[in-house]
PDB file of C-alpha atoms in Angstrom:
ATOM      1  CA  UNK F   1    -163.493-129.061 102.239  1.00  0.00           C
ATOM      2  CA  UNK F   2    -165.071-132.273 103.398  1.00  0.00           C
ATOM      3  CA  UNK F   3    -168.777-132.774 102.818  1.00  0.00           C
ATOM      4  CA  UNK F   4    -170.546-130.359 105.133  1.00  0.00           C
ATOM      5  CA  UNK F   5    -167.258-128.862 106.316  1.00  0.00           C
ATOM      6  CA  UNK F   6    -165.784-125.446 105.649  1.00  0.00           C
ATOM      7  CA  UNK F   7    -164.130-124.733 102.291  1.00  0.00           C
ATOM      8  CA  UNK F   8    -160.331-124.646 102.161  1.00  0.00           C
ATOM      9  CA  UNK F   9    -158.737-121.267 102.804  1.00  0.00           C
ATOM     10  CA  UNK F  10    -157.629-119.103  99.854  1.00  0.00           C
ATOM     11  CA  UNK F  11    -153.906-118.981  98.984  1.00  0.00           C
ATOM     12  CA  UNK F  12    -152.014-117.005 101.636  1.00  0.00           C
ATOM     13  CA  UNK F  13    -150.593-114.255  99.380  1.00  0.00           C
ATOM     14  CA  UNK F  14    -153.955-113.582  97.737  1.00  0.00           C
ATOM     15  CA  UNK F  15    -155.667-113.449 101.120  1.00  0.00           C
ATOM     16  CA  UNK F  16    -153.025-111.058 102.475  1.00  0.00           C
ATOM     17  CA  UNK F  17    -153.453-108.752  99.471  1.00  0.00           C
ATOM     18  CA  UNK F  18    -157.246-108.770  99.890  1.00  0.00           C
ATOM     19  CA  UNK F  19    -156.951-108.067 103.624  1.00  0.00           C
ATOM     20  CA  UNK F  20    -154.572-105.173 103.000  1.00  0.00           C
ATOM     21  CA  UNK F  21    -156.809-103.777 100.240  1.00  0.00           C
ATOM     22  CA  UNK F  22    -159.659-103.429 102.748  1.00  0.00           C
ATOM     23  CA  UNK F  23    -157.488-101.415 105.136  1.00  0.00           C
ATOM     24  CA  UNK F  24    -157.224-104.187 107.721  1.00  0.00           C
ATOM     25  CA  UNK F  25    -153.756-104.524 109.225  1.00  0.00           C
ATOM     26  CA  UNK F  26    -152.237-107.966 108.607  1.00  0.00           C
ATOM     27  CA  UNK F  27    -151.321-108.339 112.272  1.00  0.00           C
ATOM     28  CA  UNK F  28    -154.757-107.221 113.524  1.00  0.00           C
ATOM     29  CA  UNK F  29    -156.618-109.530 115.850  1.00  0.00           C
ATOM     30  CA  UNK F  30    -159.864-110.533 114.122  1.00  0.00           C
ATOM     31  CA  UNK F  31    -161.878-109.861 117.270  1.00  0.00           C
ATOM     32  CA  UNK F  32    -160.839-106.183 116.947  1.00  0.00           C
ATOM     33  CA  UNK F  33    -161.711-105.802 113.248  1.00  0.00           C
ATOM     34  CA  UNK F  34    -164.844-103.765 112.552  1.00  0.00           C
ATOM     35  CA  UNK F  35    -167.840-105.686 111.172  1.00  0.00           C
ATOM     36  CA  UNK F  36    -167.975-103.317 108.193  1.00  0.00           C
ATOM     37  CA  UNK F  37    -164.374-104.197 107.299  1.00  0.00           C
ATOM     38  CA  UNK F  38    -165.126-107.913 107.586  1.00  0.00           C
ATOM     39  CA  UNK F  39    -168.118-107.463 105.255  1.00  0.00           C
ATOM     40  CA  UNK F  40    -165.905-105.523 102.826  1.00  0.00           C
ATOM     41  CA  UNK F  41    -163.320-108.333 102.938  1.00  0.00           C
ATOM     42  CA  UNK F  42    -166.007-110.978 102.368  1.00  0.00           C
ATOM     43  CA  UNK F  43    -167.274-109.041  99.346  1.00  0.00           C
ATOM     44  CA  UNK F  44    -163.757-108.810  97.917  1.00  0.00           C
ATOM     45  CA  UNK F  45    -163.206-112.530  98.454  1.00  0.00           C
ATOM     46  CA  UNK F  46    -166.215-113.441  96.328  1.00  0.00           C
ATOM     47  CA  UNK F  47    -166.098-110.602  93.782  1.00  0.00           C
ATOM     48  CA  UNK F  48    -162.406-110.158  93.017  1.00  0.00           C
ATOM     49  CA  UNK F  49    -161.167-110.574  89.479  1.00  0.00           C
ATOM     50  CA  UNK F  50    -157.492-111.360  89.094  1.00  0.00           C
ATOM     51  CA  UNK F  51    -155.472-110.776  85.950  1.00  0.00           C
ATOM     52  CA  UNK F  52    -152.923-113.475  85.197  1.00  0.00           C
ATOM     53  CA  UNK F  53    -149.712-111.846  83.988  1.00  0.00           C
ATOM     54  CA  UNK F  54    -147.574-114.928  83.486  1.00  0.00           C
ATOM     55  CA  UNK F  55    -146.430-118.092  85.094  1.00  0.00           C
ATOM     56  CA  UNK F  56    -144.095-118.715  87.963  1.00  0.00           C
ATOM     57  CA  UNK F  57    -140.369-118.797  87.320  1.00  0.00           C
ATOM     58  CA  UNK F  58    -139.830-122.029  89.233  1.00  0.00           C
ATOM     59  CA  UNK F  59    -142.415-124.324  87.672  1.00  0.00           C
ATOM     60  CA  UNK F  60    -144.864-123.612  90.494  1.00  0.00           C
ATOM     61  CA  UNK F  61    -147.886-124.281  88.295  1.00  0.00           C
ATOM     62  CA  UNK F  62    -149.767-127.277  89.625  1.00  0.00           C
ATOM     63  CA  UNK F  63    -153.293-128.522  89.283  1.00  0.00           C
ATOM     64  CA  UNK F  64    -155.467-128.351  92.368  1.00  0.00           C
ATOM     65  CA  UNK F  65    -157.466-131.298  93.633  1.00  0.00           C
ATOM     66  CA  UNK F  66    -161.031-131.206  94.857  1.00  0.00           C
ATOM     67  CA  UNK F  67    -163.799-128.876  93.860  1.00  0.00           C
ATOM     68  CA  UNK F  68    -167.308-129.187  92.474  1.00  0.00           C
ATOM     69  CA  UNK F  69    -168.173-132.851  91.954  1.00  0.00           C
ATOM     70  CA  UNK F  70    -168.673-133.714  88.280  1.00  0.00           C
ATOM     71  CA  UNK F  71    -171.840-135.695  88.928  1.00  0.00           C
ATOM     72  CA  UNK F  72    -173.475-132.410  89.944  1.00  0.00           C
ATOM     73  CA  UNK F  73    -172.642-130.761  86.605  1.00  0.00           C
ATOM     74  CA  UNK F  74    -174.247-131.167  83.168  1.00  0.00           C
ATOM     75  CA  UNK F  75    -171.035-131.714  81.193  1.00  0.00           C
ATOM     76  CA  UNK F  76    -172.310-130.426  77.820  1.00  0.00           C
ATOM     77  CA  UNK F  77    -173.164-127.027  79.307  1.00  0.00           C
ATOM     78  CA  UNK F  78    -171.183-127.032  82.582  1.00  0.00           C
ATOM     79  CA  UNK F  79    -174.374-125.917  84.338  1.00  0.00           C
ATOM     80  CA  UNK F  80    -175.080-126.996  87.884  1.00  0.00           C
ATOM     81  CA  UNK F  81    -177.722-129.716  88.130  1.00  0.00           C
ATOM     82  CA  UNK F  82    -178.797-128.250  91.478  1.00  0.00           C
ATOM     83  CA  UNK F  83    -178.709-124.492  90.769  1.00  0.00           C
ATOM     84  CA  UNK F  84    -179.988-123.507  87.316  1.00  0.00           C
ATOM     85  CA  UNK F  85    -178.007-120.656  85.806  1.00  0.00           C
ATOM     86  CA  UNK F  86    -174.839-121.473  87.770  1.00  0.00           C
ATOM     87  CA  UNK F  87    -171.980-122.601  85.518  1.00  0.00           C
ATOM     88  CA  UNK F  88    -168.561-124.044  86.369  1.00  0.00           C
ATOM     89  CA  UNK F  89    -165.285-124.275  84.491  1.00  0.00           C
ATOM     90  CA  UNK F  90    -161.625-125.004  85.049  1.00  0.00           C
ATOM     91  CA  UNK F  91    -160.116-125.832  88.385  1.00  0.00           C
ATOM     92  CA  UNK F  92    -163.250-125.158  90.425  1.00  0.00           C
ATOM     93  CA  UNK F  93    -164.241-128.622  89.183  1.00  0.00           C
ATOM     94  CA  UNK F  94    -163.108-131.837  90.851  1.00  0.00           C
ATOM     95  CA  UNK F  95    -160.733-132.761  88.034  1.00  0.00           C
ATOM     96  CA  UNK F  96    -157.048-133.397  88.475  1.00  0.00           C
ATOM     97  CA  UNK F  97    -154.377-135.100  86.451  1.00  0.00           C
ATOM     98  CA  UNK F  98    -150.792-134.968  85.337  1.00  0.00           C
ATOM     99  CA  UNK F  99    -149.511-131.430  84.925  1.00  0.00           C
ATOM    100  CA  UNK F 100    -148.063-130.413  81.600  1.00  0.00           C
ATOM    101  CA  UNK F 101    -151.088-129.093  79.785  1.00  0.00           C
ATOM    102  CA  UNK F 102    -153.828-131.570  80.654  1.00  0.00           C
ATOM    103  CA  UNK F 103    -155.283-129.330  83.338  1.00  0.00           C
ATOM    104  CA  UNK F 104    -155.044-126.372  80.943  1.00  0.00           C
ATOM    105  CA  UNK F 105    -156.916-128.313  78.275  1.00  0.00           C
ATOM    106  CA  UNK F 106    -159.599-129.243  80.797  1.00  0.00           C
ATOM    107  CA  UNK F 107    -159.909-125.574  81.793  1.00  0.00           C
ATOM    108  CA  UNK F 108    -160.133-124.403  78.175  1.00  0.00           C
ATOM    109  CA  UNK F 109    -162.657-127.072  77.199  1.00  0.00           C
ATOM    110  CA  UNK F 110    -164.924-126.596  80.204  1.00  0.00           C
ATOM    111  CA  UNK F 111    -164.642-122.810  79.793  1.00  0.00           C
ATOM    112  CA  UNK F 112    -165.617-123.116  76.122  1.00  0.00           C
ATOM    113  CA  UNK F 113    -168.595-125.329  76.981  1.00  0.00           C
ATOM    114  CA  UNK F 114    -169.741-123.037  79.796  1.00  0.00           C
ATOM    115  CA  UNK F 115    -169.271-119.891  77.704  1.00  0.00           C
ATOM    116  CA  UNK F 116    -171.287-121.234  74.790  1.00  0.00           C
ATOM    117  CA  UNK F 117    -174.071-122.380  77.132  1.00  0.00           C
ATOM    118  CA  UNK F 118    -174.165-119.012  78.909  1.00  0.00           C
ATOM    119  CA  UNK F 119    -174.300-117.185  75.559  1.00  0.00           C
ATOM    120  CA  UNK F 120    -177.127-119.455  74.384  1.00  0.00           C
ATOM    121  CA  UNK F 121    -179.039-118.906  77.636  1.00  0.00           C
ATOM    122  CA  UNK F 122    -178.567-115.124  77.341  1.00  0.00           C
ATOM    123  CA  UNK F 123    -179.767-115.162  73.723  1.00  0.00           C
ATOM    124  CA  UNK F 124    -182.822-117.201  74.723  1.00  0.00           C
ATOM    125  CA  UNK F 125    -183.556-114.806  77.589  1.00  0.00           C
ATOM    126  CA  UNK F 126    -183.180-111.786  75.283  1.00  0.00           C
ATOM    127  CA  UNK F 127    -185.461-113.379  72.682  1.00  0.00           C
ATOM    128  CA  UNK F 128    -188.128-114.131  75.280  1.00  0.00           C
ATOM    129  CA  UNK F 129    -187.977-110.552  76.601  1.00  0.00           C
ATOM    130  CA  UNK F 130    -188.204-109.155  73.078  1.00  0.00           C
ATOM    131  CA  UNK F 131    -191.186-111.410  72.265  1.00  0.00           C
ATOM    132  CA  UNK F 132    -192.942-110.316  75.459  1.00  0.00           C
ATOM    133  CA  UNK F 133    -192.571-106.614  74.576  1.00  0.00           C
TER     134      UNK F 133
END
């Protein structure tokens, strides 16, 4: 979303599946949905893990635009400059380009950088805990 504005909505089919998985009827009026169900839906929105089983049959794979601004990310580690311990990779970053593998390469490279940095941070944390014991 725009600076200070709300984020864009999730893709419609994913949102529908998440709504249904919480037991909320798709045609329910939101004013009638129980607060507990809304909390459950919010938790699923931020905690869901999705397995990718393939690509679309009609060349529907496109890069998204927008996302976390690169100037807020340490590119060698993909760690947030504002929130230590928060790492970004792939299409959550504000990177877009010609489709055909470039966005995949950006996702793989940023994922590799973030993964290595997270592993190094975990090893450092483990070593400091071990030394303190």
